[in-house]
Tab-separated table of C-alpha atoms in Angstrom:
chain	number	residue	atom	x	y	z
A	164	UNK	CA	0.000	0.000	0.000
A	165	UNK	CA	2.775	2.388	0.823
A	166	UNK	CA	4.359	1.756	-2.501
A	167	UNK	CA	1.082	2.386	-4.248
A	168	UNK	CA	0.559	5.551	-2.157
A	169	UNK	CA	4.051	6.762	-3.059
A	170	UNK	CA	3.259	6.175	-6.723
A	171	UNK	CA	-0.029	8.142	-6.477
A	172	UNK	CA	1.521	11.321	-4.978
A	173	UNK	CA	3.082	12.556	-8.214
A	174	UNK	CA	-0.145	11.827	-10.047
A	175	UNK	CA	-2.250	13.879	-7.629
A	176	UNK	CA	0.323	16.687	-7.764
A	177	UNK	CA	0.139	16.759	-11.572
A	178	UNK	CA	-3.677	16.835	-11.478
A	179	UNK	CA	-3.634	19.745	-9.012
A	180	UNK	CA	-1.139	21.698	-11.134
A	181	UNK	CA	-3.261	21.164	-14.244
A	182	UNK	CA	-6.386	22.331	-12.448
A	183	UNK	CA	-4.603	25.448	-11.175
A	184	UNK	CA	-3.351	26.297	-14.665
A	185	UNK	CA	-6.835	25.862	-16.125
A	186	UNK	CA	-8.430	28.110	-13.499
A	187	UNK	CA	-5.784	30.803	-14.112
A	188	UNK	CA	-6.418	30.750	-17.838
A	189	UNK	CA	-10.160	31.051	-17.283
A	190	UNK	CA	-9.608	33.994	-14.938
A	191	UNK	CA	-7.339	35.740	-17.420
A	192	UNK	CA	-9.866	35.205	-20.208
A	193	UNK	CA	-12.585	36.661	-18.052
A	194	UNK	CA	-10.407	39.692	-17.317
A	195	UNK	CA	-10.071	40.643	-20.994
A	196	UNK	CA	-13.704	40.171	-21.941
A	197	UNK	CA	-14.834	43.619	-23.214
A	198	UNK	CA	-17.297	45.554	-21.152
A	199	UNK	CA	-20.618	46.715	-22.501
A	200	UNK	CA	-20.936	50.057	-24.356
A	201	UNK	CA	-22.640	51.576	-21.343
A	202	UNK	CA	-19.799	50.567	-19.056
A	203	UNK	CA	-17.271	52.057	-21.468
A	204	UNK	CA	-19.167	55.323	-21.626
A	205	UNK	CA	-19.342	55.469	-17.859
A	206	UNK	CA	-15.582	54.879	-17.647
A	207	UNK	CA	-14.855	57.646	-20.123
A	208	UNK	CA	-17.441	60.187	-19.032
A	209	UNK	CA	-15.903	63.515	-17.951
A	210	UNK	CA	-16.985	65.034	-14.721
A	211	UNK	CA	-17.854	68.730	-15.176
A	212	UNK	CA	-17.348	70.927	-12.199
A	213	UNK	CA	-18.389	74.589	-12.239
A	214	UNK	CA	-15.545	77.072	-11.740
A	215	UNK	CA	-16.322	80.623	-10.787
A	216	UNK	CA	-14.624	83.205	-13.111
A	217	UNK	CA	-14.867	86.905	-12.502
A	218	UNK	CA	-15.632	88.772	-15.746
A	219	UNK	CA	-13.167	91.574	-15.021
A	220	UNK	CA	-10.372	88.987	-14.679
A	221	UNK	CA	-11.227	87.365	-18.045
A	222	UNK	CA	-11.004	90.602	-20.057
A	223	UNK	CA	-7.667	92.104	-21.101
A	224	UNK	CA	-7.081	95.655	-19.972
A	225	UNK	CA	-7.806	98.326	-22.569
A	226	UNK	CA	-4.606	99.596	-24.295
A	227	UNK	CA	-3.394	103.059	-23.431
A	228	UNK	CA	-2.481	103.637	-27.097
A	229	UNK	CA	-2.501	101.823	-30.418
A	230	UNK	CA	-0.273	101.829	-33.507
A	231	UNK	CA	-1.772	102.091	-36.982
A	232	UNK	CA	-0.349	102.101	-40.495
A	233	UNK	CA	-1.897	103.475	-43.671
A	234	UNK	CA	-0.785	104.437	-47.162
A	235	UNK	CA	-1.160	107.803	-48.845
A	236	UNK	CA	-3.175	106.989	-51.944
A	237	UNK	CA	-2.976	108.835	-55.232
A	238	UNK	CA	-5.515	111.652	-55.124
A	239	UNK	CA	-5.713	111.319	-51.324
A	240	UNK	CA	-5.604	114.285	-48.938
A	241	UNK	CA	-3.437	114.648	-45.859
A	242	UNK	CA	-6.579	115.161	-43.760
A	243	UNK	CA	-8.089	111.930	-45.039
A	244	UNK	CA	-4.948	109.936	-44.295
A	245	UNK	CA	-4.558	111.396	-40.794
A	246	UNK	CA	-8.213	110.703	-40.034
A	247	UNK	CA	-7.812	107.052	-41.054
A	248	UNK	CA	-4.897	106.834	-38.623
A	249	UNK	CA	-7.290	107.909	-35.835
A	250	UNK	CA	-5.537	111.215	-35.126
A	251	UNK	CA	-7.754	113.815	-33.434
A	252	UNK	CA	-8.695	117.038	-35.200
A	253	UNK	CA	-6.580	119.263	-32.930
A	254	UNK	CA	-3.407	117.344	-33.791
A	255	UNK	CA	-4.385	117.149	-37.476
A	256	UNK	CA	-4.316	120.945	-37.641
A	257	UNK	CA	-0.897	121.013	-35.959
A	258	UNK	CA	0.472	118.439	-38.411
A	259	UNK	CA	-0.782	120.345	-41.430
A	260	UNK	CA	1.368	123.304	-40.375
A	261	UNK	CA	4.575	121.220	-40.437
A	262	UNK	CA	6.640	121.644	-43.623
A	263	UNK	CA	7.947	118.059	-43.286
A	264	UNK	CA	4.475	116.738	-44.064
A	265	UNK	CA	4.893	118.103	-47.594
A	266	UNK	CA	7.569	115.439	-48.127
A	267	UNK	CA	4.822	112.794	-48.209
A	268	UNK	CA	4.414	111.215	-51.652
A	269	UNK	CA	1.736	108.859	-53.001
A	270	UNK	CA	2.226	105.196	-51.990
A	271	UNK	CA	4.181	106.204	-48.852
A	272	UNK	CA	3.302	104.194	-45.727
A	273	UNK	CA	2.739	106.291	-42.599
A	274	UNK	CA	2.914	104.769	-39.099
A	275	UNK	CA	1.422	106.528	-36.063
A	276	UNK	CA	0.877	105.774	-32.369
A	277	UNK	CA	-2.293	107.395	-31.062
A	278	UNK	CA	-3.602	107.579	-27.510
A	279	UNK	CA	-6.771	105.571	-26.916
A	280	UNK	CA	-9.851	106.785	-24.998
A	281	UNK	CA	-8.875	104.958	-21.804
A	282	UNK	CA	-10.641	107.187	-19.271
A	283	UNK	CA	-14.074	107.115	-20.775
A	284	UNK	CA	-13.843	110.756	-21.818
A	285	UNK	CA	-13.017	112.254	-25.212
A	286	UNK	CA	-10.411	114.794	-24.189
A	287	UNK	CA	-7.433	112.479	-24.828
A	288	UNK	CA	-8.866	110.280	-27.570
A	289	UNK	CA	-6.885	110.567	-30.812
A	290	UNK	CA	-3.933	112.381	-29.242
A	291	UNK	CA	-0.855	111.710	-31.376
A	292	UNK	CA	2.189	110.314	-29.592
A	293	UNK	CA	4.440	109.920	-32.645
A	294	UNK	CA	4.262	109.577	-36.412
A	295	UNK	CA	6.898	108.525	-38.979
A	296	UNK	CA	7.356	107.848	-42.682
A	297	UNK	CA	10.168	107.330	-45.192
A	298	UNK	CA	10.726	110.354	-47.414
A	299	UNK	CA	12.909	110.917	-50.471
A	300	UNK	CA	16.691	110.512	-50.345
A	301	UNK	CA	16.360	107.758	-47.719
A	302	UNK	CA	15.259	110.159	-44.990
A	303	UNK	CA	12.951	109.170	-42.126
A	304	UNK	CA	10.621	111.950	-41.007
A	305	UNK	CA	9.480	111.536	-37.384
A	306	UNK	CA	6.993	113.694	-35.505
A	307	UNK	CA	6.883	113.352	-31.696
A	308	UNK	CA	4.789	114.915	-28.985
A	309	UNK	CA	6.676	117.216	-26.642
A	310	UNK	CA	4.183	118.471	-24.087
A	311	UNK	CA	1.350	119.966	-26.105
A	312	UNK	CA	3.483	120.520	-29.192
A	313	UNK	CA	4.365	118.244	-32.129
A	314	UNK	CA	8.039	118.424	-33.076
A	315	UNK	CA	9.316	117.106	-36.417
A	316	UNK	CA	12.806	115.802	-37.179
A	317	UNK	CA	14.602	114.209	-40.120
A	318	UNK	CA	17.293	111.563	-39.931
A	319	UNK	CA	19.087	109.160	-42.222
A	320	UNK	CA	17.224	105.863	-42.641
A	321	UNK	CA	19.037	102.744	-41.324
A	322	UNK	CA	19.269	100.805	-44.591
A	323	UNK	CA	19.874	97.063	-44.464
A	324	UNK	CA	21.224	95.185	-47.483
A	325	UNK	CA	20.727	91.491	-48.177
A	326	UNK	CA	21.416	89.277	-51.183
A	327	UNK	CA	18.572	87.832	-53.273
A	328	UNK	CA	18.874	84.818	-55.597
A	329	UNK	CA	16.182	84.392	-58.268
A	330	UNK	CA	15.603	82.501	-61.522
A	331	UNK	CA	13.059	83.004	-64.289
A	332	UNK	CA	12.022	81.661	-67.691
A	333	UNK	CA	11.121	83.874	-70.662
A	334	UNK	CA	7.542	83.308	-71.830
A	335	UNK	CA	6.894	86.592	-73.609
A	336	UNK	CA	9.350	89.287	-72.506
A	337	UNK	CA	12.154	89.969	-70.059
A	338	UNK	CA	9.974	92.174	-67.858
A	339	UNK	CA	7.084	89.691	-67.788
A	340	UNK	CA	9.470	86.918	-66.708
A	341	UNK	CA	10.984	89.146	-64.027
A	342	UNK	CA	7.534	90.080	-62.700
A	343	UNK	CA	6.473	86.431	-62.555
A	344	UNK	CA	9.578	85.583	-60.491
A	345	UNK	CA	9.249	88.598	-58.182
A	346	UNK	CA	12.356	90.283	-59.591
A	347	UNK	CA	12.284	94.112	-59.518
A	348	UNK	CA	12.204	96.001	-62.824
A	349	UNK	CA	15.436	97.766	-61.851
A	350	UNK	CA	17.191	94.382	-61.839
A	351	UNK	CA	15.724	93.459	-65.239
A	352	UNK	CA	17.018	96.754	-66.648
A	353	UNK	CA	20.490	96.014	-65.278
A	354	UNK	CA	20.388	92.530	-66.827
A	355	UNK	CA	19.558	94.002	-70.225
A	356	UNK	CA	22.452	96.413	-69.805
A	357	UNK	CA	24.954	93.776	-68.605
A	358	UNK	CA	24.235	91.366	-71.475
A	359	UNK	CA	23.564	94.047	-74.125
A	360	UNK	CA	26.737	93.152	-76.037
A	361	UNK	CA	25.864	89.422	-76.156
A	362	UNK	CA	22.053	89.389	-76.410
A	363	UNK	CA	19.886	91.616	-78.618
A	364	UNK	CA	16.893	92.039	-76.319
A	365	UNK	CA	14.922	93.713	-79.112
A	366	UNK	CA	15.128	90.858	-81.618
A	367	UNK	CA	16.790	87.721	-80.200
A	368	UNK	CA	14.707	86.754	-77.139
A	369	UNK	CA	12.947	83.405	-77.502
A	370	UNK	CA	10.327	81.594	-75.452
A	371	UNK	CA	12.146	79.207	-73.130
A	372	UNK	CA	15.215	81.414	-72.657
A	373	UNK	CA	16.062	81.574	-68.955
A	374	UNK	CA	18.185	83.522	-66.542
A	375	UNK	CA	19.467	83.419	-62.979
A	376	UNK	CA	20.493	86.500	-61.053
A	377	UNK	CA	22.092	87.405	-57.718
A	378	UNK	CA	21.390	90.976	-56.666
A	379	UNK	CA	21.284	93.303	-53.671
A	380	UNK	CA	18.009	94.277	-52.015
A	381	UNK	CA	17.891	97.285	-49.699
A	382	UNK	CA	15.267	97.496	-46.945
A	383	UNK	CA	14.312	99.713	-43.998
A	384	UNK	CA	12.768	98.147	-40.872
A	385	UNK	CA	12.202	94.924	-42.799
A	386	UNK	CA	10.338	96.636	-45.652
A	387	UNK	CA	11.818	96.401	-49.176
A	388	UNK	CA	13.082	99.807	-50.276
A	389	UNK	CA	14.711	99.255	-53.673
A	390	UNK	CA	16.940	96.873	-55.566
A	391	UNK	CA	20.677	97.452	-55.564
A	392	UNK	CA	23.427	96.164	-57.845
A	393	UNK	CA	23.367	92.930	-59.818
A	394	UNK	CA	26.294	90.928	-58.403
A	395	UNK	CA	26.222	87.991	-60.801
A	396	UNK	CA	23.954	86.657	-63.532
A	397	UNK	CA	23.615	83.922	-66.127
A	398	UNK	CA	21.470	84.260	-69.258
A	399	UNK	CA	20.697	81.361	-71.589
A	400	UNK	CA	19.601	82.681	-74.989
A	401	UNK	CA	18.714	80.177	-77.725
A	402	UNK	CA	20.845	77.547	-75.981
A	403	UNK	CA	23.901	79.811	-75.582
A	404	UNK	CA	24.948	80.529	-71.991
A	405	UNK	CA	26.327	83.907	-71.013
A	406	UNK	CA	27.638	84.564	-67.510
A	407	UNK	CA	28.528	87.886	-65.870
A	408	UNK	CA	30.285	88.523	-62.550
A	409	UNK	CA	30.570	92.001	-61.071
A	410	UNK	CA	34.090	92.988	-60.084
A	411	UNK	CA	34.952	96.574	-59.249
A	412	UNK	CA	32.826	98.866	-61.406
A	413	UNK	CA	32.302	96.508	-64.328
A	414	UNK	CA	31.102	93.019	-65.287
A	415	UNK	CA	33.352	90.252	-66.543
A	416	UNK	CA	32.980	86.809	-68.025
A	417	UNK	CA	34.597	83.970	-66.005
A	418	UNK	CA	37.722	84.259	-68.206
A	419	UNK	CA	38.183	87.953	-67.308
A	420	UNK	CA	36.732	89.367	-70.542
A	421	UNK	CA	35.058	92.738	-69.943
A	422	UNK	CA	31.355	92.471	-70.818
A	423	UNK	CA	30.895	96.222	-70.920
A	424	UNK	CA	31.747	97.466	-74.379
A	425	UNK	CA	33.386	100.842	-74.741
A	426	UNK	CA	30.054	101.825	-76.347
A	427	UNK	CA	26.586	100.470	-75.504
A	428	UNK	CA	24.427	99.025	-78.261
A	429	UNK	CA	21.368	101.156	-77.425
A	430	UNK	CA	20.854	104.597	-75.859
A	431	UNK	CA	17.588	103.458	-74.252
A	432	UNK	CA	17.551	100.867	-71.475
A	433	UNK	CA	14.698	98.917	-73.074
A	434	UNK	CA	12.548	99.996	-75.999
A	435	UNK	CA	11.153	98.926	-79.360
A	436	UNK	CA	12.745	99.681	-82.744
A	437	UNK	CA	10.041	101.454	-84.746
A	438	UNK	CA	12.092	102.231	-87.850
A	439	UNK	CA	15.326	100.588	-88.948
A	440	UNK	CA	18.416	101.730	-90.812
A	441	UNK	CA	18.275	102.160	-94.621
A	442	UNK	CA	15.761	103.257	-97.230
A	443	UNK	CA	12.202	103.907	-96.046
A	444	UNK	CA	9.056	105.840	-96.905
A	445	UNK	CA	9.350	109.073	-94.904
A	446	UNK	CA	6.213	109.456	-92.736
A	447	UNK	CA	6.003	113.239	-93.332
A	448	UNK	CA	7.422	113.775	-96.834
A	449	UNK	CA	5.787	110.625	-98.275
A	450	UNK	CA	8.864	109.813	-100.346
A	451	UNK	CA	11.565	107.154	-100.221
A	452	UNK	CA	14.574	108.469	-98.345
A	453	UNK	CA	17.665	107.029	-96.720
A	454	UNK	CA	17.184	106.650	-92.980
A	455	UNK	CA	20.610	107.305	-91.474
A	456	UNK	CA	19.827	105.888	-88.045
A	457	UNK	CA	17.393	103.858	-85.958
A	458	UNK	CA	14.158	105.105	-84.380
A	459	UNK	CA	13.176	103.837	-80.932
A	460	UNK	CA	9.530	104.172	-79.885
A	461	UNK	CA	9.319	105.356	-76.285
A	462	UNK	CA	7.053	107.576	-74.172
A	463	UNK	CA	7.866	111.268	-74.047
A	464	UNK	CA	10.204	112.006	-71.160
A	465	UNK	CA	12.021	108.650	-71.278
A	466	UNK	CA	15.691	109.026	-70.293
A	467	UNK	CA	18.213	108.927	-73.163
A	468	UNK	CA	21.709	107.886	-72.090
A	469	UNK	CA	25.114	108.426	-73.636
A	470	UNK	CA	26.310	105.110	-75.079
A	471	UNK	CA	29.886	105.833	-74.077
A	472	UNK	CA	32.339	108.285	-72.593
A	473	UNK	CA	32.961	111.357	-74.714
A	474	UNK	CA	32.685	115.098	-75.249
A	475	UNK	CA	29.506	116.878	-76.376
A	476	UNK	CA	30.238	118.209	-79.861
A	477	UNK	CA	26.820	119.825	-80.373
A	478	UNK	CA	23.717	120.450	-78.253
A	479	UNK	CA	20.901	122.540	-79.710
A	480	UNK	CA	18.273	122.785	-82.431
A	481	UNK	CA	19.133	121.416	-85.869
A	482	UNK	CA	16.438	121.514	-88.588
A	483	UNK	CA	14.343	118.376	-88.937
A	484	UNK	CA	16.294	116.692	-86.138
A	485	UNK	CA	14.755	119.116	-83.629
A	486	UNK	CA	16.629	119.190	-80.345
A	487	UNK	CA	19.790	117.195	-80.939
A	488	UNK	CA	22.940	116.128	-79.098
A	489	UNK	CA	26.097	114.855	-80.803
A	490	UNK	CA	28.771	113.136	-78.671
A	491	UNK	CA	32.292	112.397	-79.948
A	492	UNK	CA	33.695	109.266	-78.283
A	493	UNK	CA	37.110	109.022	-79.945
A	494	UNK	CA	38.887	110.012	-83.125
A	495	UNK	CA	36.577	107.877	-85.294
A	496	UNK	CA	33.280	107.256	-83.488
A	497	UNK	CA	30.460	109.671	-82.650
A	498	UNK	CA	26.749	109.270	-81.839
A	499	UNK	CA	23.736	111.542	-82.371
A	500	UNK	CA	20.446	111.743	-80.430
A	501	UNK	CA	17.547	113.648	-82.031
A	502	UNK	CA	13.910	114.808	-81.505
A	503	UNK	CA	14.655	115.366	-77.809
A	504	UNK	CA	12.069	116.988	-75.576
A	505	UNK	CA	14.788	118.463	-73.345
A	506	UNK	CA	18.524	118.233	-72.747
A	507	UNK	CA	20.119	116.544	-69.746
A	508	UNK	CA	21.535	118.631	-66.928
A	509	UNK	CA	24.863	120.162	-67.903
A	510	UNK	CA	24.628	119.017	-71.537
A	511	UNK	CA	26.225	121.731	-73.671
A	512	UNK	CA	28.964	121.935	-76.273
A	513	UNK	CA	32.320	120.981	-74.779
A	514	UNK	CA	30.831	119.178	-71.741
A	515	UNK	CA	32.302	115.789	-70.855
A	516	UNK	CA	29.892	112.849	-70.426
A	517	UNK	CA	30.340	109.331	-69.087
A	518	UNK	CA	28.691	106.162	-70.355
A	519	UNK	CA	25.125	106.069	-69.027
A	520	UNK	CA	24.825	109.813	-68.332
A	521	UNK	CA	21.520	111.390	-69.352
A	522	UNK	CA	21.956	113.439	-72.543
A	523	UNK	CA	18.250	114.242	-72.911
A	524	UNK	CA	14.639	113.083	-72.789
A	525	UNK	CA	12.612	111.453	-75.561
A	526	UNK	CA	10.436	114.002	-77.340
A	527	UNK	CA	8.764	114.976	-80.597
A	528	UNK	CA	10.693	118.014	-81.810
A	529	UNK	CA	11.610	118.573	-85.480
A	530	UNK	CA	10.194	116.280	-88.156
A	531	UNK	CA	8.508	113.736	-85.913
A	532	UNK	CA	4.975	112.362	-86.065
A	533	UNK	CA	5.115	111.080	-82.479
A	534	UNK	CA	7.438	110.825	-79.477
A	535	UNK	CA	10.496	108.734	-80.312
A	536	UNK	CA	14.295	108.843	-80.338
A	537	UNK	CA	16.246	109.033	-83.582
A	538	UNK	CA	19.717	107.573	-82.929
A	539	UNK	CA	22.708	107.623	-85.280
A	540	UNK	CA	26.118	105.937	-85.084
A	541	UNK	CA	28.813	107.582	-87.192
A	542	UNK	CA	32.254	106.195	-88.053
A	543	UNK	CA	34.635	108.781	-89.517
A	544	UNK	CA	31.576	110.937	-90.232
A	545	UNK	CA	29.669	108.237	-92.163
A	546	UNK	CA	26.412	106.792	-90.802
A	547	UNK	CA	26.465	103.095	-89.870
A	548	UNK	CA	23.681	100.777	-88.728
A	549	UNK	CA	23.670	101.070	-84.905
A	550	UNK	CA	22.217	97.561	-84.572
A	551	UNK	CA	25.031	95.793	-86.417
A	552	UNK	CA	28.124	97.995	-86.332
A	553	UNK	CA	30.997	96.296	-84.451
A	554	UNK	CA	31.451	97.924	-81.052
A	555	UNK	CA	34.883	98.535	-79.523
A	556	UNK	CA	35.580	96.133	-76.669
A	557	UNK	CA	36.019	97.215	-73.078
A	558	UNK	CA	39.348	96.826	-71.324
A	559	UNK	CA	39.813	93.253	-69.998
A	560	UNK	CA	41.120	92.471	-66.547
A	561	UNK	CA	44.863	92.853	-66.178
A	562	UNK	CA	46.759	89.583	-65.800
A	563	UNK	CA	47.947	90.442	-62.294
A	564	UNK	CA	44.286	90.877	-61.178
A	565	UNK	CA	43.074	87.472	-62.363
A	566	UNK	CA	43.920	85.545	-59.173
A	567	UNK	CA	42.015	88.044	-57.002
A	568	UNK	CA	39.098	88.024	-59.472
A	569	UNK	CA	38.842	84.215	-59.489
A	570	UNK	CA	38.933	84.057	-55.681
A	571	UNK	CA	36.191	86.705	-55.401
A	572	UNK	CA	34.028	85.221	-58.156
A	573	UNK	CA	34.241	81.592	-56.993
A	574	UNK	CA	31.403	81.813	-54.452
A	575	UNK	CA	29.141	83.786	-56.806
A	576	UNK	CA	29.771	81.261	-59.578
A	577	UNK	CA	28.861	78.380	-57.230
A	578	UNK	CA	25.579	80.105	-56.368
A	579	UNK	CA	24.812	80.597	-60.063
A	580	UNK	CA	25.504	76.895	-60.673
A	581	UNK	CA	23.055	76.015	-57.891
A	582	UNK	CA	20.395	78.339	-59.291
A	583	UNK	CA	20.869	77.059	-62.825
A	584	UNK	CA	20.651	73.433	-61.655
A	585	UNK	CA	17.451	74.009	-59.691
A	586	UNK	CA	15.935	75.855	-62.639
A	587	UNK	CA	16.685	73.048	-65.082
A	588	UNK	CA	15.206	70.534	-62.630
A	589	UNK	CA	12.062	72.646	-62.332
A	590	UNK	CA	11.745	72.871	-66.121
A	591	UNK	CA	12.196	69.109	-66.501
A	592	UNK	CA	9.575	68.454	-63.804
A	593	UNK	CA	7.184	70.875	-65.524
A	594	UNK	CA	7.772	69.045	-68.812
A	595	UNK	CA	7.047	65.662	-67.192
A	596	UNK	CA	3.874	67.029	-65.595
A	597	UNK	CA	2.644	68.434	-68.920
A	598	UNK	CA	3.385	65.201	-70.789
A	599	UNK	CA	1.658	63.172	-68.078
């Protein structure tokens, strides 16, 4: 019996262990059985308890003053602008007596801090604390309250300069492409000037041409003021790449070639050729005559620039040419500018001019049916086609300057490479999207 009992102990122990394991499993299963929807809702229900909040503690205190900005619109009055800024009538009358307010020009933004009606009365409402705006010649005009008086002062604006990098693709014109890319017109004009000797912007632009540009942007208090100099640019015209890097006062190709010719191709920054060189039917005399120059259609008053350094040989009235300026550039080359509305400041016989100086303004004097510039290029006294005559090259960089130029231009060139690469990628992506 004892032997049998000893044999049965392990068996009973095994049975007990099995029963315990089974009961544990059943308990665990029961623990993970999901509750009913009602029980879940009860478990998740939020308990809302009322909290007393005093109304005066919930409201922010009324400001003692507020700052407003507004723009002087074309045709606007000073009174209307000052009223929109919330300035009281008493201070409006004081401001109107300040001569500095006459420096305001249309589109100028005016900022003013005005006292609020914090005491429930009207005696202090609209009282001006200070007012400021940016005037011409980068001057900030500021008016401040000193006791009961308003005192005006002028000071130099703190101008900040940063570098902008932009790319664009020509769809219709240089200016349209620049506008689409957010590039200022002043930068587009500089581009046309920089590449004038390599690209004929009047006749050679094609849809799909593209350009990248690095330029300065000046700002005051974070607001864009105007574009500065073009530092570097690349223009791809009909598959031909042209690159310009600013160094000193001129622009050079990567090999040191001066991109500024001794004479510019055109006396207008951008315009349209309305009549070419050669025989034509004269619009007034109604007969075929030789046209000794090129006519550029442009609005009256458009600036006409000297195409190169030189001395004014003639400035005055000359028959059918009307108001005319002749500039001698060297022993062989001279240029003539006719039908001018007015002469540039200091333009008279014997005066010295530099490339880009204003010689006059587009007009309609002499034999002219509308405002335009008649421009002639003369070599040894004989008229040549200004659009095709070979232009004398500018002075290249001296050999001893090349190392300094390459070191300076290396970073700008790398940025142009980055811009050009991103632009090509964008064009390829656009092409894939259109084909898809």
